mmCIF file of C-alpha atoms in Angstrom:
data_model
loop_
_atom_site.group_PDB
_atom_site.id
_atom_site.type_symbol
_atom_site.label_atom_id
_atom_site.label_comp_id
_atom_site.label_asym_id
_atom_site.label_seq_id
_atom_site.Cartn_x
_atom_site.Cartn_y
_atom_site.Cartn_z
ATOM 1 C CA UNK A 4 0.000 0.000 0.000
ATOM 2 C CA UNK A 5 2.784 2.427 0.947
ATOM 3 C CA UNK A 6 4.591 1.546 -2.255
ATOM 4 C CA UNK A 7 1.523 2.505 -4.295
ATOM 5 C CA UNK A 8 1.266 5.825 -2.462
ATOM 6 C CA UNK A 9 4.886 6.575 -3.260
ATOM 7 C CA UNK A 10 4.335 5.630 -6.917
ATOM 8 C CA UNK A 11 1.541 8.211 -7.124
ATOM 9 C CA UNK A 12 3.962 11.095 -6.577
ATOM 10 C CA UNK A 13 3.498 14.322 -4.645
ATOM 11 C CA UNK A 14 -0.223 14.554 -5.390
ATOM 12 C CA UNK A 15 -0.785 11.542 -3.151
ATOM 13 C CA UNK A 16 -0.133 13.779 -0.130
ATOM 14 C CA UNK A 17 -3.283 15.930 -0.575
ATOM 15 C CA UNK A 18 -5.195 12.849 -1.754
ATOM 16 C CA UNK A 19 -4.244 11.016 1.430
ATOM 17 C CA UNK A 20 -5.343 14.029 3.487
ATOM 18 C CA UNK A 21 -8.663 13.999 1.613
ATOM 19 C CA UNK A 22 -9.176 10.311 2.334
ATOM 20 C CA UNK A 23 -8.446 10.762 6.067
ATOM 21 C CA UNK A 24 -10.869 13.709 6.313
ATOM 22 C CA UNK A 25 -13.489 11.746 4.371
ATOM 23 C CA UNK A 26 -13.245 8.745 6.701
ATOM 24 C CA UNK A 27 -13.494 10.977 9.783
ATOM 25 C CA UNK A 28 -16.667 12.655 8.499
ATOM 26 C CA UNK A 29 -18.203 9.354 7.373
ATOM 27 C CA UNK A 30 -17.682 7.780 10.794
ATOM 28 C CA UNK A 31 -18.892 10.814 12.773
ATOM 29 C CA UNK A 32 -21.962 11.557 10.629
ATOM 30 C CA UNK A 33 -22.749 7.876 10.146
ATOM 31 C CA UNK A 34 -22.921 7.361 13.915
ATOM 32 C CA UNK A 35 -25.049 10.497 14.317
ATOM 33 C CA UNK A 36 -27.588 9.357 11.705
ATOM 34 C CA UNK A 37 -27.574 5.840 13.165
ATOM 35 C CA UNK A 38 -28.388 7.128 16.658
ATOM 36 C CA UNK A 39 -31.171 9.281 15.233
ATOM 37 C CA UNK A 40 -32.642 6.320 13.326
ATOM 38 C CA UNK A 41 -33.022 4.444 16.620
ATOM 39 C CA UNK A 42 -35.321 7.122 18.055
ATOM 40 C CA UNK A 43 -39.065 6.588 17.757
ATOM 41 C CA UNK A 44 -39.956 10.132 16.709
ATOM 42 C CA UNK A 45 -43.601 9.371 15.872
ATOM 43 C CA UNK A 46 -44.162 7.885 19.306
ATOM 44 C CA UNK A 47 -42.529 10.918 20.892
ATOM 45 C CA UNK A 48 -44.758 13.254 18.892
ATOM 46 C CA UNK A 49 -47.893 11.343 19.878
ATOM 47 C CA UNK A 50 -46.914 11.415 23.551
ATOM 48 C CA UNK A 51 -46.118 15.134 23.351
ATOM 49 C CA UNK A 52 -49.559 15.883 21.878
ATOM 50 C CA UNK A 53 -51.178 13.735 24.559
ATOM 51 C CA UNK A 54 -49.388 15.675 27.305
ATOM 52 C CA UNK A 55 -50.389 18.938 25.656
ATOM 53 C CA UNK A 56 -54.016 17.796 25.569
ATOM 54 C CA UNK A 57 -53.799 17.119 29.318
ATOM 55 C CA UNK A 58 -52.492 20.675 29.835
ATOM 56 C CA UNK A 59 -49.103 19.299 30.931
ATOM 57 C CA UNK A 60 -47.053 21.750 28.902
ATOM 58 C CA UNK A 61 -43.948 21.506 31.089
ATOM 59 C CA UNK A 62 -43.958 17.714 30.809
ATOM 60 C CA UNK A 63 -44.303 18.002 27.027
ATOM 61 C CA UNK A 64 -41.341 20.386 26.975
ATOM 62 C CA UNK A 65 -39.277 18.037 29.132
ATOM 63 C CA UNK A 66 -40.087 15.172 26.774
ATOM 64 C CA UNK A 67 -38.847 17.146 23.776
ATOM 65 C CA UNK A 68 -35.762 18.350 25.648
ATOM 66 C CA UNK A 69 -34.827 14.770 26.589
ATOM 67 C CA UNK A 70 -35.157 13.510 22.998
ATOM 68 C CA UNK A 71 -31.952 14.409 21.122
ATOM 69 C CA UNK A 72 -33.110 15.022 17.559
ATOM 70 C CA UNK A 73 -33.872 18.019 15.299
ATOM 71 C CA UNK A 74 -37.626 17.346 15.277
ATOM 72 C CA UNK A 75 -37.907 17.470 19.061
ATOM 73 C CA UNK A 76 -35.672 20.570 19.180
ATOM 74 C CA UNK A 77 -38.031 22.473 16.865
ATOM 75 C CA UNK A 78 -41.091 21.257 18.790
ATOM 76 C CA UNK A 79 -39.472 22.414 22.028
ATOM 77 C CA UNK A 80 -39.121 25.916 20.596
ATOM 78 C CA UNK A 81 -42.780 25.822 19.577
ATOM 79 C CA UNK A 82 -43.895 24.714 23.050
ATOM 80 C CA UNK A 83 -41.761 27.362 24.741
ATOM 81 C CA UNK A 84 -43.339 30.022 22.548
ATOM 82 C CA UNK A 85 -46.792 28.593 23.249
ATOM 83 C CA UNK A 86 -46.193 28.889 26.989
ATOM 84 C CA UNK A 87 -45.104 32.508 26.556
ATOM 85 C CA UNK A 88 -48.231 33.349 24.540
ATOM 86 C CA UNK A 89 -50.361 31.940 27.341
ATOM 87 C CA UNK A 90 -48.546 34.143 29.855
ATOM 88 C CA UNK A 91 -49.167 37.293 27.813
ATOM 89 C CA UNK A 92 -52.740 36.203 26.983
ATOM 90 C CA UNK A 93 -52.229 36.524 23.238
ATOM 91 C CA UNK A 94 -55.178 36.139 20.909
ATOM 92 C CA UNK A 95 -55.594 32.929 18.951
ATOM 93 C CA UNK A 96 -54.366 34.488 15.689
ATOM 94 C CA UNK A 97 -51.315 36.065 17.340
ATOM 95 C CA UNK A 98 -50.603 32.864 19.245
ATOM 96 C CA UNK A 99 -50.619 30.781 16.082
ATOM 97 C CA UNK A 100 -48.481 33.303 14.213
ATOM 98 C CA UNK A 101 -45.859 33.495 16.960
ATOM 99 C CA UNK A 102 -45.587 29.715 17.315
ATOM 100 C CA UNK A 103 -45.258 29.202 13.562
ATOM 101 C CA UNK A 104 -42.652 31.952 13.258
ATOM 102 C CA UNK A 105 -40.605 30.621 16.185
ATOM 103 C CA UNK A 106 -40.450 27.123 14.712
ATOM 104 C CA UNK A 107 -39.819 28.393 11.175
ATOM 105 C CA UNK A 108 -36.965 30.581 12.412
ATOM 106 C CA UNK A 109 -35.366 27.733 14.363
ATOM 107 C CA UNK A 110 -35.750 25.044 11.683
ATOM 108 C CA UNK A 111 -32.673 26.170 9.646
ATOM 109 C CA UNK A 112 -30.535 25.899 12.782
ATOM 110 C CA UNK A 113 -31.811 22.398 13.466
ATOM 111 C CA UNK A 114 -31.156 21.357 9.855
ATOM 112 C CA UNK A 115 -27.700 22.946 9.970
ATOM 113 C CA UNK A 116 -26.818 20.783 12.965
ATOM 114 C CA UNK A 117 -27.731 17.702 10.911
ATOM 115 C CA UNK A 118 -25.782 18.872 7.846
ATOM 116 C CA UNK A 119 -22.711 19.641 9.948
ATOM 117 C CA UNK A 120 -19.484 18.709 8.078
ATOM 118 C CA UNK A 121 -21.372 17.137 5.161
ATOM 119 C CA UNK A 122 -20.028 19.969 3.007
ATOM 120 C CA UNK A 123 -16.596 18.403 3.546
ATOM 121 C CA UNK A 124 -17.743 15.329 1.636
ATOM 122 C CA UNK A 125 -19.053 17.491 -1.204
ATOM 123 C CA UNK A 126 -15.783 19.422 -1.329
ATOM 124 C CA UNK A 127 -13.677 16.261 -1.285
ATOM 125 C CA UNK A 128 -15.732 14.677 -4.061
ATOM 126 C CA UNK A 129 -15.006 17.771 -6.180
ATOM 127 C CA UNK A 130 -11.325 18.345 -5.427
ATOM 128 C CA UNK A 131 -10.083 14.736 -5.294
ATOM 129 C CA UNK A 132 -10.428 14.196 -9.086
ATOM 130 C CA UNK A 133 -8.647 17.531 -9.631
ATOM 131 C CA UNK A 134 -5.732 16.386 -7.487
ATOM 132 C CA UNK A 135 -5.755 13.141 -9.473
ATOM 133 C CA UNK A 136 -5.712 15.002 -12.775
ATOM 134 C CA UNK A 137 -2.860 17.170 -11.522
ATOM 135 C CA UNK A 138 -1.003 13.966 -10.673
ATOM 136 C CA UNK A 139 -1.672 12.765 -14.219
ATOM 137 C CA UNK A 140 -0.159 15.911 -15.685
ATOM 138 C CA UNK A 141 2.914 15.836 -13.435
ATOM 139 C CA UNK A 142 3.379 12.146 -14.189
ATOM 140 C CA UNK A 143 3.291 12.733 -17.933
ATOM 141 C CA UNK A 144 5.668 15.677 -17.582
ATOM 142 C CA UNK A 145 8.008 13.375 -15.705
ATOM 143 C CA UNK A 146 7.713 10.744 -18.450
ATOM 144 C CA UNK A 147 8.497 13.165 -21.261
ATOM 145 C CA UNK A 148 11.284 14.725 -19.244
ATOM 146 C CA UNK A 149 12.824 11.301 -18.694
ATOM 147 C CA UNK A 150 12.531 10.545 -22.411
ATOM 148 C CA UNK A 151 14.235 13.810 -23.289
ATOM 149 C CA UNK A 152 17.002 13.165 -20.783
ATOM 150 C CA UNK A 153 17.593 9.622 -22.008
ATOM 151 C CA UNK A 154 17.569 10.698 -25.637
ATOM 152 C CA UNK A 155 15.664 7.556 -26.586
ATOM 153 C CA UNK A 156 12.364 5.764 -25.988
ATOM 154 C CA UNK A 157 13.097 3.640 -22.929
ATOM 155 C CA UNK A 158 10.024 1.784 -21.638
ATOM 156 C CA UNK A 159 11.427 1.595 -18.120
ATOM 157 C CA UNK A 160 12.099 5.320 -17.970
ATOM 158 C CA UNK A 161 8.708 6.256 -19.400
ATOM 159 C CA UNK A 162 6.816 3.702 -17.334
ATOM 160 C CA UNK A 163 7.610 5.343 -13.981
ATOM 161 C CA UNK A 164 5.946 8.590 -15.008
ATOM 162 C CA UNK A 165 2.934 6.837 -16.514
ATOM 163 C CA UNK A 166 2.540 4.766 -13.347
ATOM 164 C CA UNK A 167 2.547 7.940 -11.274
ATOM 165 C CA UNK A 168 -0.120 9.422 -13.539
ATOM 166 C CA UNK A 169 -2.392 6.392 -13.370
ATOM 167 C CA UNK A 170 -2.068 5.857 -9.607
ATOM 168 C CA UNK A 171 -2.891 9.499 -8.879
ATOM 169 C CA UNK A 172 -5.853 9.489 -11.284
ATOM 170 C CA UNK A 173 -7.288 6.242 -9.926
ATOM 171 C CA UNK A 174 -6.855 7.402 -6.316
ATOM 172 C CA UNK A 175 -8.613 10.703 -7.009
ATOM 173 C CA UNK A 176 -11.583 8.977 -8.653
ATOM 174 C CA UNK A 177 -11.896 6.351 -5.909
ATOM 175 C CA UNK A 178 -11.834 8.983 -3.159
ATOM 176 C CA UNK A 179 -14.375 11.106 -5.055
ATOM 177 C CA UNK A 180 -16.772 8.162 -5.415
ATOM 178 C CA UNK A 181 -16.295 7.147 -1.782
ATOM 179 C CA UNK A 182 -17.269 10.696 -0.762
ATOM 180 C CA UNK A 183 -20.073 11.398 -3.233
ATOM 181 C CA UNK A 184 -22.154 8.254 -2.679
ATOM 182 C CA UNK A 185 -22.410 8.634 1.143
ATOM 183 C CA UNK A 186 -22.934 12.389 0.715
ATOM 184 C CA UNK A 187 -26.003 11.813 -1.460
ATOM 185 C CA UNK A 188 -27.279 9.200 0.982
ATOM 186 C CA UNK A 189 -26.839 11.542 3.946
ATOM 187 C CA UNK A 190 -28.511 14.432 2.097
ATOM 188 C CA UNK A 191 -31.531 12.228 1.403
ATOM 189 C CA UNK A 192 -31.768 11.620 5.150
ATOM 190 C CA UNK A 193 -31.494 15.368 5.780
ATOM 191 C CA UNK A 194 -34.334 16.069 3.333
ATOM 192 C CA UNK A 195 -36.511 13.449 5.032
ATOM 193 C CA UNK A 196 -35.726 15.003 8.394
ATOM 194 C CA UNK A 197 -36.721 18.426 7.067
ATOM 195 C CA UNK A 198 -40.058 16.971 5.949
ATOM 196 C CA UNK A 199 -40.539 15.386 9.388
ATOM 197 C CA UNK A 200 -39.865 18.754 11.023
ATOM 198 C CA UNK A 201 -42.422 20.464 8.788
ATOM 199 C CA UNK A 202 -45.016 17.778 9.490
ATOM 200 C CA UNK A 203 -44.422 17.857 13.245
ATOM 201 C CA UNK A 204 -44.531 21.669 13.325
ATOM 202 C CA UNK A 205 -47.855 21.767 11.488
ATOM 203 C CA UNK A 206 -49.179 19.068 13.802
ATOM 204 C CA UNK A 207 -48.270 21.110 16.876
ATOM 205 C CA UNK A 208 -49.767 24.327 15.487
ATOM 206 C CA UNK A 209 -53.040 22.570 14.638
ATOM 207 C CA UNK A 210 -53.178 20.927 18.076
ATOM 208 C CA UNK A 211 -52.622 24.268 19.814
ATOM 209 C CA UNK A 212 -55.227 25.986 17.599
ATOM 210 C CA UNK A 213 -57.879 23.316 18.253
ATOM 211 C CA UNK A 214 -57.120 23.389 21.965
ATOM 212 C CA UNK A 215 -57.531 27.168 22.021
ATOM 213 C CA UNK A 216 -60.797 26.970 20.101
ATOM 214 C CA UNK A 217 -62.205 24.495 22.635
ATOM 215 C CA UNK A 218 -61.117 26.713 25.505
ATOM 216 C CA UNK A 219 -62.713 29.787 23.923
ATOM 217 C CA UNK A 220 -65.927 27.841 23.263
ATOM 218 C CA UNK A 221 -66.212 26.887 26.936
ATOM 219 C CA UNK A 222 -65.886 30.489 28.057
#
């Protein structure tokens, strides 16, 4: 393995750095998405709505705070805003508007936490082939330089430069593929999470609105 790295020339140094960074991000983000997949978000949402229906707002907030995921973080912001609107005795329209705005404003932060360091994978998938192509060029320059120095077509002299070119090119493409495929997979998970956040936010707003309407009807 070390011999192949040496054969790839100087461009193998940044390519190796890219591969190390890629592996670090894949492990860290992979574990984060795995832990999130083990959480029963739908069950948490149902329990939160049940607590809200029982007027146990603090318990609903504690449930969201103890569930480490973006969906629960956005719902927690919505519940905190709901509690504040109760304290200031806001009208139903103002209450709904404030809760929606609070969750909408916080959603990008929650999504950003999920996307953390994924841009590294996108960057690596773009720059790794460029490093590989640069290695190709330097390898061919080395080959032609060796030919000029030898004054004849020597397969052994030319082969070293061509080997450097091919190793660097292959390494760049492999690293790019190894970054791009997981990146697309992770981004699909992020998009699904964004949809879950939108669905849960709408669910909370509707639950709060219906609860307020029942309260106003009883008065």
